[in-house]
Amino acid sequence: MKNLLQSAADRATRYLEGLNDRRVAPTSRAIEGLARLDVPLPEQPSDPGDVLAALDEVGSPATLASAGGRFFGFVIGGAVPASLAANWLAGAWDQNAGMVTGSPVASRIEEIALGWLLELLALPRDAAGAFVTGGTMANFTAICAARHALLARVGWDVEADGLFGAPPVTVIVSEEAHVSVLKSLGLAGFGRERVTRVPTDGQGRMRPDRLPPFDGPTLVCLQAGNVDTGAFDPAEEVCERARAAGAWVHVDGAFGLWAAAAPERAGLVAGYERADSWATDAHKWLNVPYDSGIAICRDADSLRASMAVRAAYLVHGDRREPCQTTPELSRRARGIEVWAAIRSLGRAGVADLIERTCRHAARFAQGLRAAGHEVANDVVLNQVLVSFGDDEATRRVTAAVQADGTCWCGGTVWKGRTLMRISVSSWATTKDDVERSLEAILRCAAGPREPAA
Ligand SMILES: *Cc1c(COP(=O)(O)O)cnc(C)c1O
């Protein structure tokens, strides 16, 4: 066991140390090489050391180097050192985090991590929380709590009786709600299409003047951090109206809620603390290993009512039972990496991580504009949208950037335009990474050199 785990540590360390010198996207040769893992079902055991060697030799080159400093696709963080190390130790512990009895350590660490999260994100200190796989499941979990509360208020027990024949619930989202919110609404029985979609402004924020009246049981889904622009829906106005009407406000804050942790960005989340539930990711901006998200709910009873189960063989004590907050019963102890990341960074380190990545984004925007390219959004957070001319030109440059390998940026279509997205979300990104990447992007945008006359 010792040699094996030592070898895993050596291989992982070598992998991480090599990230700075390799292409961000794997070569097609490395991807084709994955066929070597596809052997017929092994009839006999093999040496675990050989298993690990095959994974490393074939698998490592075929990874996307998203753990390094020059990956700017989607919204993907790396893993701060303490959280990766904690993940390894927690793997050795192999705890089932579902119940206090199943893992006293995992459940206690979750409670502590949740308390710290609420403080960092400036949310009500007595809110309940669930450690789930990511933003999607966090949205789903919180929406289930909302569904319980809204229907219980009109005398309907949705957990017992489902939605057939239930009083209707009005669901309001913005035209630019993240797809995971729509999917979660579908999973919860509200329908992906059966929603009122409120138009957005020039930055992708919900327009409060276009909100429909809140009539009867109503769920409003706000967005803290538009996945394209990083913009924030106007929470103050919406929460004010929701409170008066008894509506439930849910916030998709997968990455944007983390603005609360950085003093210079905290103004962006003003009013969000007045909502009823929040979904966020830890594997994005907090930079813990996949997978990790958190659902937070002001009313602990609604979360428990929607998620709790009882069975004679399960032991439920007086403490917070993790499985009474999550869709899962058996579950990985996800709070451990969150605890370790926050414990190692401290409030100042988290603030610096958020602020630093936002500044890197601003530098990208400035460098691109200086070279004559159009930045399509106000860069208020860590997201930059850039155009290199018409849609076709932007598609071509995005593909060239990915093929070049110095860095990796993805594309999007926002308000009908094809754009390249730069999302700076990793603790590992240095100023040097930003300059090297900017240079590569500008080189790709300049196109192949004209042959000398
Ligand atoms: C990433 C993201 C999600 C989904 O989170 P996952 O962790 O990928 O499930 C939801 N909303 C927004 C705004 C996001 O950026």
Short mmCIF file of C-alpha atoms and ligand atoms in Angstrom, two decimals, residues 75 134-137 139 178 180 223 225 227 252 254-255 281 283-284, ligand 1:
data_model
loop_
_atom_site.label_atom_id
_atom_site.label_comp_id
_atom_site.label_asym_id
_atom_site.label_seq_id
_atom_site.Cartn_x
_atom_site.Cartn_y
_atom_site.Cartn_z
CA VAL A 75 -16.03 28.48 -15.48
CA GLY A 134 -22.25 21.16 -8.04
CA GLY A 135 -24.30 24.14 -9.06
CA THR A 136 -26.87 22.09 -10.93
CA MET A 137 -27.71 19.88 -7.96
CA ASN A 139 -30.15 24.64 -7.82
CA HIS A 178 -28.42 29.34 -16.71
CA SER A 180 -29.01 24.26 -15.10
CA GLN A 223 -28.77 35.07 -11.14
CA GLY A 225 -23.06 36.08 -12.10
CA VAL A 227 -22.26 32.75 -17.17
CA ASP A 252 -28.20 30.85 -8.85
CA ALA A 254 -22.62 29.32 -8.95
CA PHE A 255 -19.61 31.59 -9.12
CA ASP A 281 -20.17 25.96 -6.46
CA HIS A 283 -15.29 23.57 -7.50
CA LYS A 284 -15.37 26.83 -9.45
C1 LIG B 1 -21.53 26.43 -13.74
C2 LIG B 1 -22.83 27.07 -13.50
C3 LIG B 1 -23.93 26.32 -13.08
C4 LIG B 1 -23.90 24.82 -13.00
O1 LIG B 1 -22.96 24.37 -12.08
P1 LIG B 1 -22.34 22.89 -12.18
O2 LIG B 1 -21.40 22.90 -11.02
O3 LIG B 1 -21.63 22.82 -13.50
O4 LIG B 1 -23.44 21.92 -12.05
C5 LIG B 1 -25.09 26.99 -12.79
N1 LIG B 1 -25.18 28.34 -12.92
C6 LIG B 1 -24.15 29.09 -13.33
C7 LIG B 1 -24.31 30.58 -13.43
C8 LIG B 1 -22.93 28.49 -13.62
O5 LIG B 1 -21.89 29.24 -14.01
#
